[in-house]
Amino acid sequence: MRGSAVLTAGAVSALGMPFKVQASAGVKFTEGEHERRGGTLIRGGAVVTMDPAPGTLPRGDVLIRDGKIERVAPRIEPPRGAQIIDASGCAVLPGLVDNHRHLWTTLFRGVSVDHPFGAYFQLVSQRASPRLTPEDVYLGGLVGGLEALHSGVTTVLDWNHACYTREHALRAVAGLRHSGVRGVFGYAAPSTAYGPDVPPTGEDVAAVKRVTDINSLLDLAIAPRSPKQVATVPGGLERIARDVELARSLGVPVTMHTGLDTDADITTLADRGLLGPELTIIHANMLTESSFRRVAEAGGWVSVSPEVEMQMFGLPSPLRAMLRAGIRPTISGDLPASQRSDLFTQQKFLLQVQRLLDWQATGGPLTSLLPTADTLPYVTTNAAASLGMADRVGSLTPGKRGDVVVLNVRDANTLGVENPVSAALTYAHVGNVETVLVDGRVVKRDGQLVGVDEEELHRRVLDAQRRLLAEL
């Protein structure tokens, strides 16, 4: 089968998950064993490198050894003992990067599909989330990380505002780790807590960073409140400043929800010296072009979550205004409680909303459209750079980590599309994601997550959801 390992050594260990897992076919191997076997050669696909030098190879090979991309070329002779993945009829892409997703809300999947923001906020964020145990946020991180991998997202930032104690945070990080995703833990105050002295404390952050520092697949980010959220809280703005300065001292990203209904926060942040290249503004629906320009001039980023914004906040951030202002946009999945979070869907929503805005601005008919292919950096190179990971992920460049997606573009929904980028961004869906590698390890093969008992996870999530929502 296309995208599958042709050697029996293709199975991966169960990633340390503390529950029953299905036995994988073939020989299980541990981290590092793929190097002794000669690495992994992904052969014969249309390779979309996202690297300007080679560009897209109509037919090419990718060699991964010791967790890193060693070589990309039209033809590579397989090293002795290499695992070979046949990618004929497939597009080979960098693993996608999502820089804003609330993984704990995976436990509430389906609950908020018809909720406006107020209903979601009151039921899930304010009433149910205080009931979460550390094991609940562990399960949310685990299942949310697996969902990301299933859809070709190999790096995800877990914007976690459900960590009521340090133990909650440490278990959330453990969930990310056991899922096998490359995870960034966005440490935020609990959704019900405001003020200058709420979690996380400096000691809380230090405890999590000790864990992320010793795991190559984990990173830390700081997720402060927005100025508007703490406008009436004594010491609230000072707390934001402390959070940003802490992130800068640690060399980690800052991620902040703001700009949903005003752009005044940008002035507040700029006046206090808090705009910078480490900051990603989330949503930004109501930012003016001048505010976008201030963010861009400071080297900052904007992450748009089109589907949830259309449901809960209005129109997504205007793409053309961002581009004119010099923003390098990124796209994120946001809220599993209310919609599927795969980035194929989100990319398409963002592009089509801008086309609708263009119709409204010109009165139509349109004579030109923003190109579909231009949005691929929003979920690869731009998103990686927003997380400070441009040197590790986001493109198939030798020396970067072996995070790769093999996308079947010869399924019925993509037949007849010659350009692999068009196939991926216009017609593909999660069902086309055949094989996924993170750090050179196969975590999805033949369309199935490796070593995961999905029925057991389904039961555990439903049990948690029923308990958390009981009598609310």
PDB file of N, CA and C in Angstrom, residues 102-170:
ATOM      1  N   HIS A 102      -6.651  24.248  22.295  1.00  0.00           N
ATOM      2  CA  HIS A 102      -6.961  23.961  23.697  1.00  0.00           C
ATOM      3  C   HIS A 102      -7.241  22.465  23.831  1.00  0.00           C
ATOM      4  N   LEU A 103      -6.204  21.684  24.103  1.00  0.00           N
ATOM      5  CA  LEU A 103      -6.349  20.236  24.047  1.00  0.00           C
ATOM      6  C   LEU A 103      -7.270  19.696  25.132  1.00  0.00           C
ATOM      7  N   TRP A 104      -7.351  20.372  26.276  1.00  0.00           N
ATOM      8  CA  TRP A 104      -8.231  19.846  27.324  1.00  0.00           C
ATOM      9  C   TRP A 104      -9.688  19.825  26.890  1.00  0.00           C
ATOM     10  N   THR A 105     -10.069  20.693  25.947  1.00  0.00           N
ATOM     11  CA  THR A 105     -11.462  20.704  25.503  1.00  0.00           C
ATOM     12  C   THR A 105     -11.789  19.523  24.600  1.00  0.00           C
ATOM     13  N   THR A 106     -10.777  18.702  24.261  1.00  0.00           N
ATOM     14  CA  THR A 106     -11.059  17.451  23.552  1.00  0.00           C
ATOM     15  C   THR A 106     -12.000  16.576  24.364  1.00  0.00           C
ATOM     16  N   LEU A 107     -11.965  16.713  25.684  1.00  0.00           N
ATOM     17  CA  LEU A 107     -12.869  15.946  26.542  1.00  0.00           C
ATOM     18  C   LEU A 107     -14.326  16.371  26.369  1.00  0.00           C
ATOM     19  N   PHE A 108     -14.544  17.517  25.735  1.00  0.00           N
ATOM     20  CA  PHE A 108     -15.899  18.040  25.533  1.00  0.00           C
ATOM     21  C   PHE A 108     -16.263  18.067  24.048  1.00  0.00           C
ATOM     22  N   ARG A 109     -15.608  17.220  23.283  1.00  0.00           N
ATOM     23  CA  ARG A 109     -15.881  17.201  21.848  1.00  0.00           C
ATOM     24  C   ARG A 109     -17.364  16.939  21.602  1.00  0.00           C
ATOM     25  N   GLY A 110     -17.967  17.775  20.760  1.00  0.00           N
ATOM     26  CA  GLY A 110     -19.379  17.651  20.437  1.00  0.00           C
ATOM     27  C   GLY A 110     -20.296  18.463  21.321  1.00  0.00           C
ATOM     28  N   VAL A 111     -19.804  18.912  22.466  1.00  0.00           N
ATOM     29  CA  VAL A 111     -20.650  19.631  23.413  1.00  0.00           C
ATOM     30  C   VAL A 111     -21.006  21.022  22.908  1.00  0.00           C
ATOM     31  N   SER A 112     -20.077  21.687  22.239  1.00  0.00           N
ATOM     32  CA  SER A 112     -20.268  23.099  21.879  1.00  0.00           C
ATOM     33  C   SER A 112     -20.418  23.338  20.384  1.00  0.00           C
ATOM     34  N   VAL A 113     -20.835  22.320  19.648  1.00  0.00           N
ATOM     35  CA  VAL A 113     -20.955  22.498  18.197  1.00  0.00           C
ATOM     36  C   VAL A 113     -21.991  23.547  17.817  1.00  0.00           C
ATOM     37  N   ASP A 114     -22.982  23.783  18.674  1.00  0.00           N
ATOM     38  CA  ASP A 114     -24.003  24.793  18.388  1.00  0.00           C
ATOM     39  C   ASP A 114     -23.978  25.932  19.405  1.00  0.00           C
ATOM     40  N   HIS A 115     -22.863  26.082  20.096  1.00  0.00           N
ATOM     41  CA  HIS A 115     -22.765  27.128  21.107  1.00  0.00           C
ATOM     42  C   HIS A 115     -22.214  28.426  20.532  1.00  0.00           C
ATOM     43  N   PRO A 116     -22.876  29.553  20.766  1.00  0.00           N
ATOM     44  CA  PRO A 116     -22.160  30.825  20.640  1.00  0.00           C
ATOM     45  C   PRO A 116     -21.153  30.907  21.777  1.00  0.00           C
ATOM     46  N   PHE A 117     -20.294  31.938  21.726  1.00  0.00           N
ATOM     47  CA  PHE A 117     -19.210  31.989  22.695  1.00  0.00           C
ATOM     48  C   PHE A 117     -19.721  31.997  24.134  1.00  0.00           C
ATOM     49  N   GLY A 118     -20.760  32.778  24.408  1.00  0.00           N
ATOM     50  CA  GLY A 118     -21.240  32.888  25.775  1.00  0.00           C
ATOM     51  C   GLY A 118     -21.658  31.555  26.362  1.00  0.00           C
ATOM     52  N   ALA A 119     -22.335  30.739  25.566  1.00  0.00           N
ATOM     53  CA  ALA A 119     -22.786  29.438  26.065  1.00  0.00           C
ATOM     54  C   ALA A 119     -21.607  28.509  26.311  1.00  0.00           C
ATOM     55  N   TYR A 120     -20.656  28.479  25.370  1.00  0.00           N
ATOM     56  CA  TYR A 120     -19.444  27.675  25.592  1.00  0.00           C
ATOM     57  C   TYR A 120     -18.712  28.140  26.843  1.00  0.00           C
ATOM     58  N   PHE A 121     -18.531  29.455  26.955  1.00  0.00           N
ATOM     59  CA  PHE A 121     -17.749  30.011  28.057  1.00  0.00           C
ATOM     60  C   PHE A 121     -18.378  29.663  29.410  1.00  0.00           C
ATOM     61  N   GLN A 122     -19.692  29.797  29.501  1.00  0.00           N
ATOM     62  CA  GLN A 122     -20.351  29.540  30.771  1.00  0.00           C
ATOM     63  C   GLN A 122     -20.349  28.056  31.133  1.00  0.00           C
ATOM     64  N   LEU A 123     -20.652  27.189  30.169  1.00  0.00           N
ATOM     65  CA  LEU A 123     -20.778  25.770  30.486  1.00  0.00           C
ATOM     66  C   LEU A 123     -19.414  25.097  30.619  1.00  0.00           C
ATOM     67  N   VAL A 124     -18.595  25.202  29.583  1.00  0.00           N
ATOM     68  CA  VAL A 124     -17.345  24.436  29.544  1.00  0.00           C
ATOM     69  C   VAL A 124     -16.228  25.138  30.307  1.00  0.00           C
ATOM     70  N   SER A 125     -16.021  26.405  29.985  1.00  0.00           N
ATOM     71  CA  SER A 125     -14.872  27.111  30.545  1.00  0.00           C
ATOM     72  C   SER A 125     -15.061  27.486  32.006  1.00  0.00           C
ATOM     73  N   GLN A 126     -16.275  27.930  32.385  1.00  0.00           N
ATOM     74  CA  GLN A 126     -16.480  28.429  33.734  1.00  0.00           C
ATOM     75  C   GLN A 126     -17.035  27.387  34.703  1.00  0.00           C
ATOM     76  N   ARG A 127     -17.922  26.519  34.238  1.00  0.00           N
ATOM     77  CA  ARG A 127     -18.578  25.601  35.164  1.00  0.00           C
ATOM     78  C   ARG A 127     -17.957  24.204  35.163  1.00  0.00           C
ATOM     79  N   ALA A 128     -17.592  23.707  33.992  1.00  0.00           N
ATOM     80  CA  ALA A 128     -17.042  22.345  33.935  1.00  0.00           C
ATOM     81  C   ALA A 128     -15.549  22.299  34.212  1.00  0.00           C
ATOM     82  N   SER A 129     -14.786  23.279  33.719  1.00  0.00           N
ATOM     83  CA  SER A 129     -13.326  23.161  33.835  1.00  0.00           C
ATOM     84  C   SER A 129     -12.823  23.102  35.275  1.00  0.00           C
ATOM     85  N   PRO A 130     -13.456  23.787  36.266  1.00  0.00           N
ATOM     86  CA  PRO A 130     -12.956  23.628  37.636  1.00  0.00           C
ATOM     87  C   PRO A 130     -13.082  22.210  38.177  1.00  0.00           C
ATOM     88  N   ARG A 131     -13.886  21.376  37.529  1.00  0.00           N
ATOM     89  CA  ARG A 131     -14.030  19.986  37.968  1.00  0.00           C
ATOM     90  C   ARG A 131     -12.904  19.090  37.457  1.00  0.00           C
ATOM     91  N   LEU A 132     -12.106  19.578  36.537  1.00  0.00           N
ATOM     92  CA  LEU A 132     -11.069  18.753  35.930  1.00  0.00           C
ATOM     93  C   LEU A 132     -10.048  18.305  36.969  1.00  0.00           C
ATOM     94  N   THR A 133      -9.760  17.027  36.966  1.00  0.00           N
ATOM     95  CA  THR A 133      -8.685  16.496  37.786  1.00  0.00           C
ATOM     96  C   THR A 133      -7.385  16.513  36.982  1.00  0.00           C
ATOM     97  N   PRO A 134      -6.240  16.339  37.635  1.00  0.00           N
ATOM     98  CA  PRO A 134      -4.997  16.209  36.859  1.00  0.00           C
ATOM     99  C   PRO A 134      -5.068  15.097  35.819  1.00  0.00           C
ATOM    100  N   GLU A 135      -5.743  13.998  36.144  1.00  0.00           N
ATOM    101  CA  GLU A 135      -5.836  12.910  35.164  1.00  0.00           C
ATOM    102  C   GLU A 135      -6.734  13.279  33.991  1.00  0.00           C
ATOM    103  N   ASP A 136      -7.712  14.154  34.216  1.00  0.00           N
ATOM    104  CA  ASP A 136      -8.533  14.628  33.098  1.00  0.00           C
ATOM    105  C   ASP A 136      -7.691  15.439  32.113  1.00  0.00           C
ATOM    106  N   VAL A 137      -6.881  16.368  32.615  1.00  0.00           N
ATOM    107  CA  VAL A 137      -6.084  17.168  31.687  1.00  0.00           C
ATOM    108  C   VAL A 137      -5.001  16.321  31.033  1.00  0.00           C
ATOM    109  N   TYR A 138      -4.542  15.283  31.731  1.00  0.00           N
ATOM    110  CA  TYR A 138      -3.650  14.311  31.088  1.00  0.00           C
ATOM    111  C   TYR A 138      -4.342  13.676  29.890  1.00  0.00           C
ATOM    112  N   LEU A 139      -5.576  13.200  30.100  1.00  0.00           N
ATOM    113  CA  LEU A 139      -6.314  12.536  29.030  1.00  0.00           C
ATOM    114  C   LEU A 139      -6.587  13.505  27.881  1.00  0.00           C
ATOM    115  N   GLY A 140      -6.933  14.751  28.203  1.00  0.00           N
ATOM    116  CA  GLY A 140      -7.151  15.736  27.149  1.00  0.00           C
ATOM    117  C   GLY A 140      -5.901  15.969  26.321  1.00  0.00           C
ATOM    118  N   GLY A 141      -4.749  16.090  26.982  1.00  0.00           N
ATOM    119  CA  GLY A 141      -3.498  16.276  26.249  1.00  0.00           C
ATOM    120  C   GLY A 141      -3.149  15.072  25.404  1.00  0.00           C
ATOM    121  N   LEU A 142      -3.375  13.882  25.949  1.00  0.00           N
ATOM    122  CA  LEU A 142      -3.081  12.659  25.210  1.00  0.00           C
ATOM    123  C   LEU A 142      -3.950  12.530  23.969  1.00  0.00           C
ATOM    124  N   VAL A 143      -5.269  12.614  24.161  1.00  0.00           N
ATOM    125  CA  VAL A 143      -6.183  12.436  23.034  1.00  0.00           C
ATOM    126  C   VAL A 143      -6.069  13.600  22.050  1.00  0.00           C
ATOM    127  N   GLY A 144      -5.892  14.826  22.570  1.00  0.00           N
ATOM    128  CA  GLY A 144      -5.705  15.963  21.678  1.00  0.00           C
ATOM    129  C   GLY A 144      -4.437  15.855  20.855  1.00  0.00           C
ATOM    130  N   GLY A 145      -3.366  15.352  21.467  1.00  0.00           N
ATOM    131  CA  GLY A 145      -2.134  15.142  20.713  1.00  0.00           C
ATOM    132  C   GLY A 145      -2.301  14.080  19.645  1.00  0.00           C
ATOM    133  N   LEU A 146      -3.020  12.995  19.973  1.00  0.00           N
ATOM    134  CA  LEU A 146      -3.271  11.953  18.982  1.00  0.00           C
ATOM    135  C   LEU A 146      -4.138  12.463  17.841  1.00  0.00           C
ATOM    136  N   GLU A 147      -5.144  13.287  18.157  1.00  0.00           N
ATOM    137  CA  GLU A 147      -5.968  13.880  17.102  1.00  0.00           C
ATOM    138  C   GLU A 147      -5.109  14.709  16.147  1.00  0.00           C
ATOM    139  N   ALA A 148      -4.185  15.482  16.719  1.00  0.00           N
ATOM    140  CA  ALA A 148      -3.296  16.288  15.881  1.00  0.00           C
ATOM    141  C   ALA A 148      -2.498  15.390  14.939  1.00  0.00           C
ATOM    142  N   LEU A 149      -1.877  14.352  15.478  1.00  0.00           N
ATOM    143  CA  LEU A 149      -1.071  13.456  14.647  1.00  0.00           C
ATOM    144  C   LEU A 149      -1.918  12.807  13.565  1.00  0.00           C
ATOM    145  N   HIS A 150      -3.111  12.399  13.907  1.00  0.00           N
ATOM    146  CA  HIS A 150      -4.001  11.743  12.946  1.00  0.00           C
ATOM    147  C   HIS A 150      -4.258  12.641  11.738  1.00  0.00           C
ATOM    148  N   SER A 151      -4.296  13.950  11.951  1.00  0.00           N
ATOM    149  CA  SER A 151      -4.594  14.879  10.855  1.00  0.00           C
ATOM    150  C   SER A 151      -3.332  15.470  10.227  1.00  0.00           C
ATOM    151  N   GLY A 152      -2.161  14.939  10.569  1.00  0.00           N
ATOM    152  CA  GLY A 152      -0.926  15.417   9.946  1.00  0.00           C
ATOM    153  C   GLY A 152      -0.271  16.575  10.660  1.00  0.00           C
ATOM    154  N   VAL A 153      -0.786  16.950  11.828  1.00  0.00           N
ATOM    155  CA  VAL A 153      -0.175  18.009  12.634  1.00  0.00           C
ATOM    156  C   VAL A 153       0.855  17.358  13.554  1.00  0.00           C
ATOM    157  N   THR A 154       2.118  17.610  13.313  1.00  0.00           N
ATOM    158  CA  THR A 154       3.168  16.976  14.105  1.00  0.00           C
ATOM    159  C   THR A 154       3.653  17.860  15.241  1.00  0.00           C
ATOM    160  N   THR A 155       3.348  19.163  15.189  1.00  0.00           N
ATOM    161  CA  THR A 155       3.692  20.093  16.273  1.00  0.00           C
ATOM    162  C   THR A 155       2.434  20.848  16.661  1.00  0.00           C
ATOM    163  N   VAL A 156       2.128  20.873  17.968  1.00  0.00           N
ATOM    164  CA  VAL A 156       0.940  21.588  18.428  1.00  0.00           C
ATOM    165  C   VAL A 156       1.257  22.315  19.725  1.00  0.00           C
ATOM    166  N   LEU A 157       0.782  23.562  19.822  1.00  0.00           N
ATOM    167  CA  LEU A 157       0.849  24.298  21.078  1.00  0.00           C
ATOM    168  C   LEU A 157      -0.450  24.076  21.831  1.00  0.00           C
ATOM    169  N   ASP A 158      -0.337  23.504  23.017  1.00  0.00           N
ATOM    170  CA  ASP A 158      -1.493  23.285  23.888  1.00  0.00           C
ATOM    171  C   ASP A 158      -1.679  24.527  24.746  1.00  0.00           C
ATOM    172  N   TRP A 159      -2.626  25.395  24.334  1.00  0.00           N
ATOM    173  CA  TRP A 159      -2.916  26.639  25.074  1.00  0.00           C
ATOM    174  C   TRP A 159      -3.788  26.237  26.249  1.00  0.00           C
ATOM    175  N   ASN A 160      -3.140  26.006  27.394  1.00  0.00           N
ATOM    176  CA  ASN A 160      -3.831  25.303  28.471  1.00  0.00           C
ATOM    177  C   ASN A 160      -4.225  26.240  29.604  1.00  0.00           C
ATOM    178  N   HIS A 161      -5.515  26.577  29.660  1.00  0.00           N
ATOM    179  CA  HIS A 161      -6.047  27.394  30.747  1.00  0.00           C
ATOM    180  C   HIS A 161      -6.974  26.560  31.643  1.00  0.00           C
ATOM    181  N   ALA A 162      -6.542  25.305  31.872  1.00  0.00           N
ATOM    182  CA  ALA A 162      -7.299  24.407  32.753  1.00  0.00           C
ATOM    183  C   ALA A 162      -6.399  23.810  33.833  1.00  0.00           C
ATOM    184  N   CYS A 163      -5.267  24.445  34.089  1.00  0.00           N
ATOM    185  CA  CYS A 163      -4.315  23.914  35.061  1.00  0.00           C
ATOM    186  C   CYS A 163      -4.478  24.650  36.388  1.00  0.00           C
ATOM    187  N   TYR A 164      -5.325  24.101  37.232  1.00  0.00           N
ATOM    188  CA  TYR A 164      -5.648  24.748  38.500  1.00  0.00           C
ATOM    189  C   TYR A 164      -4.572  24.539  39.563  1.00  0.00           C
ATOM    190  N   THR A 165      -3.736  23.529  39.357  1.00  0.00           N
ATOM    191  CA  THR A 165      -2.620  23.274  40.259  1.00  0.00           C
ATOM    192  C   THR A 165      -1.397  22.919  39.426  1.00  0.00           C
ATOM    193  N   ARG A 166      -0.237  22.887  40.088  1.00  0.00           N
ATOM    194  CA  ARG A 166       0.982  22.481  39.391  1.00  0.00           C
ATOM    195  C   ARG A 166       0.865  21.048  38.896  1.00  0.00           C
ATOM    196  N   GLU A 167       0.191  20.193  39.675  1.00  0.00           N
ATOM    197  CA  GLU A 167       0.024  18.809  39.259  1.00  0.00           C
ATOM    198  C   GLU A 167      -0.806  18.721  37.977  1.00  0.00           C
ATOM    199  N   HIS A 168      -1.828  19.574  37.839  1.00  0.00           N
ATOM    200  CA  HIS A 168      -2.571  19.626  36.572  1.00  0.00           C
ATOM    201  C   HIS A 168      -1.614  19.902  35.415  1.00  0.00           C
ATOM    202  N   ALA A 169      -0.751  20.880  35.571  1.00  0.00           N
ATOM    203  CA  ALA A 169       0.159  21.251  34.489  1.00  0.00           C
ATOM    204  C   ALA A 169       1.116  20.117  34.148  1.00  0.00           C
ATOM    205  N   LEU A 170       1.677  19.490  35.165  1.00  0.00           N
ATOM    206  CA  LEU A 170       2.631  18.407  34.920  1.00  0.00           C
ATOM    207  C   LEU A 170       1.956  17.220  34.245  1.00  0.00           C
TER     208      LEU A 170
END
